Short mmCIF file of C-alpha atoms and ligand atoms in Angstrom, two decimals:
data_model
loop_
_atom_site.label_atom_id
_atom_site.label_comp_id
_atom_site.label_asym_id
_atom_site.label_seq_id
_atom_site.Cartn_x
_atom_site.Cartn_y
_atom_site.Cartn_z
CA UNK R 1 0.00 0.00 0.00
CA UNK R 2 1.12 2.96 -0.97
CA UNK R 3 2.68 5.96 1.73
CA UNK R 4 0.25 8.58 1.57
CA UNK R 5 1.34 11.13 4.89
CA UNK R 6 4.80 11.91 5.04
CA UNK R 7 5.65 16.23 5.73
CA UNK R 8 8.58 17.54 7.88
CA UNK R 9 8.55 21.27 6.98
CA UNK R 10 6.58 23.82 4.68
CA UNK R 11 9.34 24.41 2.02
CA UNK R 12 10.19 20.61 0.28
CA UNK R 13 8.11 19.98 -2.99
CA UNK R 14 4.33 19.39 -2.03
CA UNK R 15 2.46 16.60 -3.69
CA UNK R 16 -0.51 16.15 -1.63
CA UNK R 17 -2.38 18.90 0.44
CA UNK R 18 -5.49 19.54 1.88
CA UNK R 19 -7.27 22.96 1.22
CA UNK R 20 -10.60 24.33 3.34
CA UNK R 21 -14.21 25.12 2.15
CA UNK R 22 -15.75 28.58 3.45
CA UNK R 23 -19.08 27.07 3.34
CA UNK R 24 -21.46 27.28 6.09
CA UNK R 25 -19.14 29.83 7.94
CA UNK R 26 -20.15 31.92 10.86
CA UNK R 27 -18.90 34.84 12.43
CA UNK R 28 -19.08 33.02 15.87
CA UNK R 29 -20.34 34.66 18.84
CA UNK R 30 -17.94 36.17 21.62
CA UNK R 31 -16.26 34.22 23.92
CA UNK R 32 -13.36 34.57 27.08
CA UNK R 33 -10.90 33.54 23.90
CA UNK R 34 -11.96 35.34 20.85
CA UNK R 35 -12.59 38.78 22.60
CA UNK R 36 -8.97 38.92 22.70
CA UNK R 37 -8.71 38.34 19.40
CA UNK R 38 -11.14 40.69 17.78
CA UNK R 39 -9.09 44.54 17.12
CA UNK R 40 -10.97 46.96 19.36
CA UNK R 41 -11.98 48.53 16.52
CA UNK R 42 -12.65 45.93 14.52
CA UNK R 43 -16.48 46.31 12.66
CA UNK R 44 -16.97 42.40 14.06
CA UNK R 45 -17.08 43.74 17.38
CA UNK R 46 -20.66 42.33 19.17
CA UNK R 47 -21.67 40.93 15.78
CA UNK R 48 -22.11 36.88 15.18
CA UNK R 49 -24.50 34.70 12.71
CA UNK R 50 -23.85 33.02 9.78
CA UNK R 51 -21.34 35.36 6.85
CA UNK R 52 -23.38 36.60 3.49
CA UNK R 53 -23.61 34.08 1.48
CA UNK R 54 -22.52 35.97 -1.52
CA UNK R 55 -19.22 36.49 0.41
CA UNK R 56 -19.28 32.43 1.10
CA UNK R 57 -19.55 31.59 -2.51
CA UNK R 58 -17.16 34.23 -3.30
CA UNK R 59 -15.13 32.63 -1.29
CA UNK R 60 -15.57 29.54 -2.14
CA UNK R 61 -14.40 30.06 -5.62
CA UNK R 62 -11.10 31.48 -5.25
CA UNK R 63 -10.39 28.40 -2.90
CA UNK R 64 -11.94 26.07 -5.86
CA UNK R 65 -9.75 28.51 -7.89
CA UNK R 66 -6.94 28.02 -5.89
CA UNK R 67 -7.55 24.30 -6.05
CA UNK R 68 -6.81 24.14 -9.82
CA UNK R 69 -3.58 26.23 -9.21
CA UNK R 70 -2.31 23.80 -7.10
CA UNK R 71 -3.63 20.39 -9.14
CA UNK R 72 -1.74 22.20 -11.94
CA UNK R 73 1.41 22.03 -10.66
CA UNK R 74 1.34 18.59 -9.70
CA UNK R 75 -0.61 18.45 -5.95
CA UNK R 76 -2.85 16.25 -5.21
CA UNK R 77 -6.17 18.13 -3.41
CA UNK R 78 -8.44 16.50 -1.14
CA UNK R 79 -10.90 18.78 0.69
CA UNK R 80 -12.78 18.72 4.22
CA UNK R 81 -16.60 18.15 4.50
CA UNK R 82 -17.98 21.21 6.31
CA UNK R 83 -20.89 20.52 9.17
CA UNK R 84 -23.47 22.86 9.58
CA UNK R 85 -21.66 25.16 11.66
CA UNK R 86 -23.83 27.63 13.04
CA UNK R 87 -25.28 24.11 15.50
CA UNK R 88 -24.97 25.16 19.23
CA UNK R 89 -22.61 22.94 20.87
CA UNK R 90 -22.12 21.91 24.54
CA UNK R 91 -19.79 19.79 26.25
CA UNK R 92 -19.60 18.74 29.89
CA UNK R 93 -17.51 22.05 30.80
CA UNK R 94 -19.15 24.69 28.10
CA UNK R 95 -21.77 25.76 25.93
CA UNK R 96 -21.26 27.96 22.92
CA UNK R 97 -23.64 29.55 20.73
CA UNK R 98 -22.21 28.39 17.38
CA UNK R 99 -18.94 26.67 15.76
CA UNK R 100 -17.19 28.76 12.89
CA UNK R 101 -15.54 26.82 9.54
CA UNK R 102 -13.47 24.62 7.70
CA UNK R 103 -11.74 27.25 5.87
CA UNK R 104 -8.51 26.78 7.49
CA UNK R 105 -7.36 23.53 7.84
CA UNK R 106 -3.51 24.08 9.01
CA UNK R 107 -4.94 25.75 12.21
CA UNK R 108 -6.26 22.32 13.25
CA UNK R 109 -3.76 19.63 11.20
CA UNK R 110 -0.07 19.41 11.99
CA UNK R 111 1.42 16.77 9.94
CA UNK R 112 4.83 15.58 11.32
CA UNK R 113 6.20 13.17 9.19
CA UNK R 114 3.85 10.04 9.09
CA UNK R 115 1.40 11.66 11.75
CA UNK R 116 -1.39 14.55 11.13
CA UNK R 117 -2.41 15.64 14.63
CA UNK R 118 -5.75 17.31 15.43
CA UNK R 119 -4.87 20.54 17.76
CA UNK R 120 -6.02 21.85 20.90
CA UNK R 121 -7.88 24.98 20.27
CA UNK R 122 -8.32 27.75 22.85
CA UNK R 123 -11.40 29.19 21.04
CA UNK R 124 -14.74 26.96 22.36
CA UNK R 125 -16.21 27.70 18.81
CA UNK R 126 -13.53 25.64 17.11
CA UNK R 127 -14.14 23.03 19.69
CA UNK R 128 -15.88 20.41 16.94
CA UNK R 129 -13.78 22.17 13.62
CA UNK R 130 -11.71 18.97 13.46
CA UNK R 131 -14.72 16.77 12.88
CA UNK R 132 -15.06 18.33 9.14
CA UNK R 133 -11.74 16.24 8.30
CA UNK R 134 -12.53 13.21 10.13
CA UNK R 135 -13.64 11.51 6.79
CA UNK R 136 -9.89 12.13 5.43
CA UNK R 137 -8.38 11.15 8.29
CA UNK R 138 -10.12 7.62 8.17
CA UNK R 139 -9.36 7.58 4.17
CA UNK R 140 -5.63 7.98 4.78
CA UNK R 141 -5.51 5.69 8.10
CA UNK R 142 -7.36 2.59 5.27
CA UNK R 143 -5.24 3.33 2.69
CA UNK R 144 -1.85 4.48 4.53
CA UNK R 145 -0.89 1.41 7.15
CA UNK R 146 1.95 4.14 8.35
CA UNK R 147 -0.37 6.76 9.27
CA UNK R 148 -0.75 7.40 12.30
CA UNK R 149 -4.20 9.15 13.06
CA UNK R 150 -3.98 11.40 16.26
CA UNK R 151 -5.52 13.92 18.10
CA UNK R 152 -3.93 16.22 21.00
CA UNK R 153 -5.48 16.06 24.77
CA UNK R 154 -8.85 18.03 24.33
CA UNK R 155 -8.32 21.24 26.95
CA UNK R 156 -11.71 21.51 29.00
CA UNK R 157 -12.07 24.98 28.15
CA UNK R 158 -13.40 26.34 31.11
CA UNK R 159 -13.37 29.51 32.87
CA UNK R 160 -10.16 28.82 34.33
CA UNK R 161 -8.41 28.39 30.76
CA UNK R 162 -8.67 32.33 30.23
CA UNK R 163 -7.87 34.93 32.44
CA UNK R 164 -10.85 37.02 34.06
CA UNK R 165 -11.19 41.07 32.90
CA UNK R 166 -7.71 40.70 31.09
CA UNK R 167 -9.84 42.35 28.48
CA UNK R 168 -10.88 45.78 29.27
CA UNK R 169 -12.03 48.38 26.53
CA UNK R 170 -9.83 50.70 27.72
CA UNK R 171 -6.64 49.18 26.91
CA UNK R 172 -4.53 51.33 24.92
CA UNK R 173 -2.39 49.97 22.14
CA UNK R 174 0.68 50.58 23.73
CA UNK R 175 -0.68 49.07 26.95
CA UNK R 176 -1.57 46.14 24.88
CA UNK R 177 1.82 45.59 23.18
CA UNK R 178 3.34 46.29 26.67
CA UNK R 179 1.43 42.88 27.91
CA UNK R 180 2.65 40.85 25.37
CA UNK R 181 6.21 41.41 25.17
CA UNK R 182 5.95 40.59 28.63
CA UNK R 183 4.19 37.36 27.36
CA UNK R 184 0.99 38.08 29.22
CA UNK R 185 -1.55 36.68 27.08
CA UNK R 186 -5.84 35.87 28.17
CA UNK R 187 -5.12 32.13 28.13
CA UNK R 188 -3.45 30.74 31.69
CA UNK R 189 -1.99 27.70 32.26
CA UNK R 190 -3.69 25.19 33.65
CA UNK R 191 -3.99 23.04 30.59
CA UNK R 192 -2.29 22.50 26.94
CA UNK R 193 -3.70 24.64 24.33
CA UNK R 194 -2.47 25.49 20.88
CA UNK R 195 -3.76 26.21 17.00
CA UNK R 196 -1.59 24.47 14.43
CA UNK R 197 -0.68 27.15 12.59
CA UNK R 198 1.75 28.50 15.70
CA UNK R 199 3.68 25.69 14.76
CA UNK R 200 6.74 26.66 11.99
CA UNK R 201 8.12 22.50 11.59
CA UNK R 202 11.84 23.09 10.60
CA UNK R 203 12.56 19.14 10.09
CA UNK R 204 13.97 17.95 13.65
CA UNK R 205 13.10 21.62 14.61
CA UNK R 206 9.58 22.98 16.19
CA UNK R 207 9.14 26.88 16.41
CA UNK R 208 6.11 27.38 18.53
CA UNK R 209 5.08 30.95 18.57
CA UNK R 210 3.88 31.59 22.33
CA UNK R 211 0.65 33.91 22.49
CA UNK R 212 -3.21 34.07 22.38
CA UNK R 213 -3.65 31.03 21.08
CA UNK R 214 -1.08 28.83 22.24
CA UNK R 215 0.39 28.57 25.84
CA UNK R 216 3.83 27.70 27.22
CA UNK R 217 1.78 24.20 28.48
CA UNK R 218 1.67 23.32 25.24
CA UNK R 219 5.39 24.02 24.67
CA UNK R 220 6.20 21.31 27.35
CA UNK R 221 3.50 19.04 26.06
CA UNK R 222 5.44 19.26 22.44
CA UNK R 223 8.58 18.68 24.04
CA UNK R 224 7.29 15.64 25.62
CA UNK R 225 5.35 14.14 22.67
CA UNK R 226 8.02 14.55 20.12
CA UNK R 227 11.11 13.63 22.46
CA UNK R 228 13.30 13.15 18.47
CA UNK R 229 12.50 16.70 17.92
CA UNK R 230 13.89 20.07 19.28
CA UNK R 231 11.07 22.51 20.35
CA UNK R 232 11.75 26.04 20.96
CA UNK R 233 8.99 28.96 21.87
CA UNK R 234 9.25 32.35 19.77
CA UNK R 235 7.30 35.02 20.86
CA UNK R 236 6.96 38.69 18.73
CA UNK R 237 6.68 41.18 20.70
CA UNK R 238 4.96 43.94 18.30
CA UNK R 239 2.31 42.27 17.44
CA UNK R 240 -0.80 43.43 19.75
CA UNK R 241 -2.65 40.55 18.77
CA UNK R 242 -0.33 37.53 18.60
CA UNK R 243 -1.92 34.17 17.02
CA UNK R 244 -0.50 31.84 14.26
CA UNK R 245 2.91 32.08 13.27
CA UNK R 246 2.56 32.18 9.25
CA UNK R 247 1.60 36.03 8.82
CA UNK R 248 5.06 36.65 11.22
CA UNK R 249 8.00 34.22 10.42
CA UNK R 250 7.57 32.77 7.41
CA UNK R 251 10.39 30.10 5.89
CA UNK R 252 11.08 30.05 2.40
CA UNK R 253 13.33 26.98 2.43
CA UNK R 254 16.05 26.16 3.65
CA UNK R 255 18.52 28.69 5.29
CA UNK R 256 15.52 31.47 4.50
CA UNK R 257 13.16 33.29 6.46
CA UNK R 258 11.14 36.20 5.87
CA UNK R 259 9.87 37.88 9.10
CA UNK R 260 6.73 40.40 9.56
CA UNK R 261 8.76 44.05 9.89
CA UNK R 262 6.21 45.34 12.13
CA UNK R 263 6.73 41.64 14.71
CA UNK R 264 10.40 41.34 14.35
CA UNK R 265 11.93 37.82 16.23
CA UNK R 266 13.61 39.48 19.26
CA UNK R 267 17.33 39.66 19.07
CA UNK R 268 18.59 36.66 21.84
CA UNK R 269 16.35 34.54 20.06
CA UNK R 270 17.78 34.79 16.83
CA UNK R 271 20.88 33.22 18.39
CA UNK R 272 19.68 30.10 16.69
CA UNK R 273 19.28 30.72 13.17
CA UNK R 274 22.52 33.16 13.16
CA UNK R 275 24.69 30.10 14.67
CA UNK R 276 23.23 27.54 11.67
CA UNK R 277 23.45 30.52 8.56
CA UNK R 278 19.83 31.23 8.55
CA UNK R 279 19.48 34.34 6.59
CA UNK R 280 16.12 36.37 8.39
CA UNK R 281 14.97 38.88 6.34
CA UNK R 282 12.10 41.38 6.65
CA UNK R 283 9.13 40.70 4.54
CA UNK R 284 7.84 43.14 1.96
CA UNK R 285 5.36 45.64 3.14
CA UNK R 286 1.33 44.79 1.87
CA UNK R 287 -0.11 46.19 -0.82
CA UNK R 288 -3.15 47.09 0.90
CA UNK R 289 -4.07 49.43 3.43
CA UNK R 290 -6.26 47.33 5.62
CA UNK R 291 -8.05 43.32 5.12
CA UNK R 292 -10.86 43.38 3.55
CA UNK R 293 -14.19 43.42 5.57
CA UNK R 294 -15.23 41.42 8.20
CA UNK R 295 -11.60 39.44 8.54
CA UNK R 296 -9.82 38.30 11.67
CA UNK R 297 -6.56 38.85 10.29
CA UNK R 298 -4.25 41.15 9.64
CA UNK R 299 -3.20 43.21 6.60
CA UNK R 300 -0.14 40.66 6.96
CA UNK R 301 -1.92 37.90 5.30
CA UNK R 302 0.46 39.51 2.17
CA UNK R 303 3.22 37.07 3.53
CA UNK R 304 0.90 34.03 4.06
CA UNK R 305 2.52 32.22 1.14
CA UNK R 306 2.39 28.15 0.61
CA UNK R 307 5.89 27.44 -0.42
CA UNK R 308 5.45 24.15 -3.14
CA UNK R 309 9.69 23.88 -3.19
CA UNK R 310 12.57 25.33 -2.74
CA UNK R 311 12.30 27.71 -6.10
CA UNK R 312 8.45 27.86 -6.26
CA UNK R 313 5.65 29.86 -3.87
CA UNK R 314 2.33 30.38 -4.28
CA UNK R 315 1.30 34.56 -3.68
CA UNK R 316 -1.80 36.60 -3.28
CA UNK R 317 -2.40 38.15 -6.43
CA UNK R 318 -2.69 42.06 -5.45
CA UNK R 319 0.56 41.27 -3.10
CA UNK R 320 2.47 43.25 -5.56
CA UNK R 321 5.66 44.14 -3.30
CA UNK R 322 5.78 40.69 -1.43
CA UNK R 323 5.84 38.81 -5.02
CA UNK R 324 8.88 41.28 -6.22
CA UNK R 325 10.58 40.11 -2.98
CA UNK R 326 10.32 36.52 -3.91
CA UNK R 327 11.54 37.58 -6.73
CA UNK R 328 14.68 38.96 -5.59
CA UNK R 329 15.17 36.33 -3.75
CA UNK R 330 15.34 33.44 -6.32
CA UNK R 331 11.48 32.17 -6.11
CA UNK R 332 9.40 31.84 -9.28
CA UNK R 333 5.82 32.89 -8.20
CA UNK R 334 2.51 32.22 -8.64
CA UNK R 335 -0.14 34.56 -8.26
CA UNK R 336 -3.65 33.20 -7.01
CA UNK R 337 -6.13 35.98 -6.11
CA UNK R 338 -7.25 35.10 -2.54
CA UNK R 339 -8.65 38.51 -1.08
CA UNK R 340 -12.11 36.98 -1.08
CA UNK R 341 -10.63 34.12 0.90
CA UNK R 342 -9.27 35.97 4.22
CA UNK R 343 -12.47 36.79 6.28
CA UNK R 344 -13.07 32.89 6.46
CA UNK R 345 -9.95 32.37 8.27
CA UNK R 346 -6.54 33.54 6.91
CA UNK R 347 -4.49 33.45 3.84
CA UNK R 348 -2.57 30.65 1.43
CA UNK R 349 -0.98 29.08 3.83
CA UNK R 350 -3.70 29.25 6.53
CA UNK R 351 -6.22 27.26 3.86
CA UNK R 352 -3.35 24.60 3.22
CA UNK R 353 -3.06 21.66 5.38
CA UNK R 354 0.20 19.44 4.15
CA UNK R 355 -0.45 15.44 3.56
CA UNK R 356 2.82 14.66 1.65
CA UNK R 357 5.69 16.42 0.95
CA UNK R 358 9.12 15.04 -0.29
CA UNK R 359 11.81 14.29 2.01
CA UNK R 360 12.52 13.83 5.71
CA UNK R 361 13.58 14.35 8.60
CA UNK R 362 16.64 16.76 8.38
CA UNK R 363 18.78 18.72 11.05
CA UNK R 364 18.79 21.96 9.95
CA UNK R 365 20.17 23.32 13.09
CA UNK R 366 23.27 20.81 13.93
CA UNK R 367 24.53 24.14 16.46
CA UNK R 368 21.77 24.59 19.01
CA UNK R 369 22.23 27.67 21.66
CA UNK R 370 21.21 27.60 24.99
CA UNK R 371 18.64 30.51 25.25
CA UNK R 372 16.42 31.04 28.18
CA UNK R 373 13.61 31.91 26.25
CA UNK R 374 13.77 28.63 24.99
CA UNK R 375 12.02 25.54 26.13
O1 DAV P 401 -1.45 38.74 11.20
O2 DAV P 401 -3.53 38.46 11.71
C1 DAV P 401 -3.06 35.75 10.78
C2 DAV P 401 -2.64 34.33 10.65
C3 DAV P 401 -3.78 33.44 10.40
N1 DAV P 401 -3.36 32.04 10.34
C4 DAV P 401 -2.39 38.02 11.53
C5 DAV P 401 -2.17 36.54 11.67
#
């Protein structure tokens, strides 16, 4: 039978991905998690239901279109089946008023080599999210005897996950950057939580960005899990809003990064990639002044690139300035308009989960530095 799961890092060539489906999305109601999440002045602020649906199919085809990109350059696509997620659901410890999508798969799938994990969400809403690619899952495990099929402790979620009036309205912007560059985030620790996408895999390597969404539990959970791999926690301190690594620190392949300007990696923890010849570079500003209406994410989403090898990345199409900057530095790139595509949860990479890519396990950092801020 054939090996069907087999990823180590987000640069070697990609034959075999799974991409999201905006249908069905909500705009899901506040929660101790999300309200941290949501910009102050964002226009989602107090709003929930299900998204238009003209903005859902809109949606919908640029990922379809996106689909074709990718088939067209040699990946294989399979795609989630989406529940009806404005359901109410309820678990022993919560209730929430709705779930959200399926548009982002690599914030709930972390393929590491032969294993995609299911994550461990702080948002209640995106308790259920990994149900929508249970049927893959099950497909690969028949098909694949080397898969292995796995899901991360569930966190409970309760009250005592997130920290009590940590969000006030009258938190300045300087206040708020102040809180977490000192790594004071709404989640506590009294359990394991993290989103896949604050995972950057680096073959033998794990850079787990620290902040809203994932805690330093989950660091030492990693560490524990993966005892062959090397995990260290990044945090970026300008970033008011810190969650999912791939609009911050962004690897090109190997030896590259490009990191967010306005989030730069502080200075003792570049240490690492200075002692192994990794070349950090800032990222080209966005072409745009804002995202587009009714998105989580940033304006960043310009640098949300899936890398398909070491020569080749996939771009946003109106990403103008990051595309010449790929350009510059040796990529050939393909534009795929994807502006429709943010609101339902992120950029390129966000909508990509990885099933196979070539190659394996490598040590790309032989020279590891002892850093406190590492675990
Ligand atoms: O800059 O808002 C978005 C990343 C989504 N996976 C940002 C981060």
């Amino acid at each position: 039978m054939p090996k069907i799961v087999n990823s180590w890092n987000d640069f070697d060539p990609l034959k075999h991905a799974i991409v999201g489906r905006a249908d069905f999305s909500m705009i899901p109601p506040e929660e101790p998690a999300t309200s941290e999440k949501v910009p102050v002045d964002s226009e989602m602020r107090g709003m929930w239901g299900p998204r238009p649906t003209e903005t859902v199919e809109k949606a919908n085809e640029q990922l379809d279109n996106y689909v074709a990109v990718l088939e067209k350059h040699g990946v294989k696509v399979d795609r989630p089946t989406p529940l009806q997620w404005n359901q109410h659901i309820q678990t022993p410890d919560f209730r929430n008023d709705s779930m959200m999508t399926a548009m982002p798969p690599r914030d709930i799938l972390l393929t590491i080599g032969n294993e995609i994990m299911a994550s461990a969400n702080s948002f209640r809403c995106r308790y259920f999210e990994y149900l929508a690619y249970w049927p893959l899952m099950n497909e690969y495990f028949e098909n694949d005897p080397e898969f292995k099929w796995s899901q991360a402790p569930r966190p409970r979620l309760t009250d005592k996950s997130y920290k009590h009036n940590y969000y006030d309205e009258k938190i300045s912007l300087e206040d708020r950057l102040i809180r977490t560059a000192n790594k004071d985030f709404v989640t506590t620790e009294v359990e394991p939580m993290w989103d896949a996408a604050d995972v950057m895999r680096v073959g033998k390597d794990l850079f787990i960005q620290h902040g809203l969404t994932t805690n330093r539990k989950a660091m030492e959970w990693f560490k524990r899990y993966y005892p062959d791999l090397r995990v260290h926690s990044v945090n970026f301190p300008g970033d008011p809003y810190p969650i999912h690594i791939d609009a911050t620190f962004v690897p090109l392949r190997p030896g590259l990064i490009i990191n967010n300007p306005h989030r730069p990696l502080p200075v003792e923890q570049r240490a690492i990639f200075e002692a192994n010849d990794w070349q950090i570079v800032e990222a080209a500003k966005p072409a745009h002044d804002g995202p587009p209406p009714l998105c989580y994410s940033s304006v960043w989403l310009s640098m949300n690139c899936l890398v398909l090898d070491h020569k080749t990345v996939v771009v946003e199409e109106s990403e103008v300035y990051q595309a010449e900057q790929m350009d510059k530095l040796g990529m050939n790139v393909i534009p795929v308009p994807f502006r429709d595509a943010y609101p339902f949860g992120g950029g390129l990479h966000c909508a990509t989960a990885d099933v196979y890519r070539e190659g394996g396990m490598e040590d790309y950092f032989p020279n590891q530095v002892e850093d406190p801020t590492l675990v």
